[in-house]
Each structure stands twice: as C-alpha cells, then as structure tokens.
C-alpha cells in the first residue's frame, strides 16, 4: 500500500541518491589540474545558461570555458549587416561573474560558412575578413585568455595541394589568410594567447598522419616569418577505433614546446562507438583510453591546458551526430567525464589520476625538435 510516509521516504531516498550521484568527490578537476600546473575546463553553450544544475557543474569543475558555437562566424553573422553578439556576451558575463577564464572559439574557419559569404567576390570576402576580425577582436579585447584565431586549416579530403581546407577565406586569399588573421588580431588584442587549433593530430589514421606534418610545417613557416603565434590547440577528439600512438603524440606536442609555443588540448572527448553496448564496460574502456592518452600527453611540459568539449554526455556533439546517423538506436555516446544526469563517471577518475601523475612526476624536459 502506498502511504504518505512511504512516498516521502521514497522522495527523500531519491533526493539523497540524486545528491550523492551528482556530487563528485573532491578535488574538482580544475583544482587537480591546477596542482599539476594545468588549466582545466570545458566548452560551454547556452545549455549551461539555461540549466542551473549544468551551470553548477561548470562552477565546481572548470577554471576556463571555451565558447562552443557563440563566437563562430555563422552564428555571429547570420546576415551580412548584422552581428549577433547576444549569446557570446551572455557567456562571457556568466563566466566573468563566476571568476572563470574564457577561450574564444573561433575567429576564422573555412567550414560552416553562411550562404551569403559564399556568394561574395574574392575582394569582398577579403573586406569581410578584415572587418570581422577587427570588430570581434576589438569587442572582446582584454577579456579572453586565448583566441582560436584560425581553426582546422587542413582537410586533406578537400584535395587541395598542400592539404588545405577549402572555403571562402582560402578561396579568396590562399594560404596567406592564416598569417593575415594572426597579424590582424595581434594588432588589436595582444593579451589573448593567439592559438592555431587543429584536429586529428592524436591518431594514426591516414587523416592524422597527413595533417600532423602539414601543421608542423605551417607553424615553422609562421614562426620563421615572425607571425604572432602563442599556442597550438590540439583538439583531441579521440577515436580509439583508429590506430594511435600516444607517446608519439606527446613527442609531437613537445616539438611545439621546443619552438616556444604552449600546447592546449582544446576539445578533448573519447568516441565510444567501438566499445561494448554495456554501459559499465563502455565507461571503463573510455576511462582507460582517457588515462593512457592524458598520462602520455601530460608528460610534456608544453601542454598547459585540458579542455573537454562540453562537460556532460547530455550535451555532447557526438550525441547529435549519433541521433542523426542512427535515429532508431537507444544507445547514446558517453564521451565525457559526466553522464547525462551530471553524475561523475570513471572518465573523471581517470582524468584526476592523470593530473595526479603529472603532479607527482613533474613534467618531463622538452624534447628537441627532430
Ligand atoms: O560542438 C559544435 C557543434 O555544436 C556545431 O554544430 C559544430 C559546427 O559549428 O561544431 C562543433 O564543434 C566543433 C569545433 O568547433 C571544431 N572542432 C570539432 C568540433 C566538433 O564537431
């Protein structure tokens, strides 16, 4: 029989269980990372502004947040004559009110260009490029820890000589758009760490093996030309179903350090497509992948930051991809340190362990570039 008392007891039990599940044990990821000389954070979107429980997770766990989509060109510039600064402003305000640092992502990317930009002539694209950088960099000058000035310059599948990603900026200016973007931002905001962000460098698929040397070559050319470049963002969307050598990844990151650059792991998550359906087994496999990757990557002192792409599985981009590609599936990707109910997962323990290992070992000396 259901009595008032049993309902209350049930509610209390459920409430306690909920509280216990969502309260991750100390230290926070941010504190554990800081003890190892690292900044830790996650990308953030309007979900966190709309959902107080999610906002609380950022408050507790993150020291830095990256704008997920709010500062992307297509989101800021739905039409040629209008800037939609509202969402990005709201994220910055919330972050600053909570004492968080902010990474701006991303000023220039050849992907996801709005249709109106694609219709412009080369000269008009150049004008929009300069005006966009000036306006956005000026607006947020002095408020960002770092700017992903250029995102994903390489995309060998576009079959352009040199492996460049195609899109309006590249079509109008060729490879010179990269240097032009960095110089332009630096003239306005020299307090943000100016970052070149790239994908796939963590794996040994054809893709990863093609992009790694291309990025290295570009960075060498930019530095040799005196271009203001402070950091390399290695996204680290791990694909454990593909071959990878995390020791080599650490050496690759260290070589940027040897040229005086910082390295940030900017979009870290673990694709679990290749792991078992069983959630416990899957979470364990994700955690093991995470730990071996981070333990290797964090052995280089050049790596100064780890940022997850969102904090909770509920808002992972991989869930959007999964839903799109397998609408009938009841399985959902679990690529992040917190599950869809914001409970800590084994991946969070693995991250804490990797941060603790870096703290205990102290970062290894940087290797000389080969
Ligand atoms: O998480 C982002 C997703 O919401 C957007 O639809 C998508 C396109 O703008 O971009 C996602 O973030 C990407 C990031 O900007 C660059 N690296 C890959 C990320 C995941 O696709």
Short mmCIF file of N, CA and C in Angstrom, two decimals, residues 154 211-221 251-252 255-256 259 369-370:
data_model
loop_
_atom_site.label_atom_id
_atom_site.label_comp_id
_atom_site.label_asym_id
_atom_site.label_seq_id
_atom_site.Cartn_x
_atom_site.Cartn_y
_atom_site.Cartn_z
N UNK A 154 43.73 22.57 -42.12
CA UNK A 154 43.98 21.47 -43.06
C UNK A 154 42.82 20.48 -43.12
N UNK A 211 47.79 15.19 -41.58
CA UNK A 211 47.67 16.55 -41.01
C UNK A 211 48.86 16.92 -40.12
N UNK A 212 49.39 15.96 -39.38
CA UNK A 212 50.46 16.30 -38.43
C UNK A 212 51.63 17.05 -39.09
N UNK A 213 52.25 16.50 -40.15
CA UNK A 213 53.38 17.25 -40.73
C UNK A 213 52.95 18.56 -41.40
N UNK A 214 51.73 18.60 -41.91
CA UNK A 214 51.26 19.86 -42.52
C UNK A 214 51.19 20.96 -41.47
N UNK A 215 50.66 20.62 -40.31
CA UNK A 215 50.56 21.62 -39.24
C UNK A 215 51.95 22.04 -38.77
N UNK A 216 52.83 21.06 -38.59
CA UNK A 216 54.21 21.37 -38.18
C UNK A 216 54.85 22.35 -39.16
N UNK A 217 54.69 22.06 -40.46
CA UNK A 217 55.31 22.91 -41.48
C UNK A 217 54.74 24.32 -41.44
N UNK A 218 53.43 24.42 -41.29
CA UNK A 218 52.81 25.75 -41.23
C UNK A 218 53.32 26.53 -40.02
N UNK A 219 53.38 25.87 -38.90
CA UNK A 219 53.82 26.55 -37.67
C UNK A 219 55.26 27.03 -37.84
N UNK A 220 56.11 26.20 -38.40
CA UNK A 220 57.50 26.61 -38.62
C UNK A 220 57.56 27.84 -39.52
N UNK A 221 56.78 27.82 -40.58
CA UNK A 221 56.81 28.96 -41.51
C UNK A 221 56.29 30.23 -40.83
N UNK A 251 55.37 13.44 -28.06
CA UNK A 251 56.59 13.98 -28.68
C UNK A 251 56.24 15.06 -29.70
N UNK A 252 55.15 14.86 -30.42
CA UNK A 252 54.69 15.85 -31.40
C UNK A 252 54.35 17.17 -30.69
N UNK A 255 57.47 19.04 -29.49
CA UNK A 255 58.22 19.76 -30.52
C UNK A 255 57.71 21.20 -30.68
N UNK A 256 56.42 21.42 -30.48
CA UNK A 256 55.90 22.80 -30.50
C UNK A 256 56.45 23.57 -29.29
N UNK A 259 59.73 25.05 -29.74
CA UNK A 259 59.75 26.30 -30.52
C UNK A 259 59.14 27.46 -29.72
N UNK A 369 63.30 19.58 -31.13
CA UNK A 369 62.59 19.23 -32.35
C UNK A 369 63.46 18.34 -33.24
N UNK A 370 62.82 17.37 -33.94
CA UNK A 370 63.63 16.50 -34.82
C UNK A 370 64.04 17.28 -36.05
#
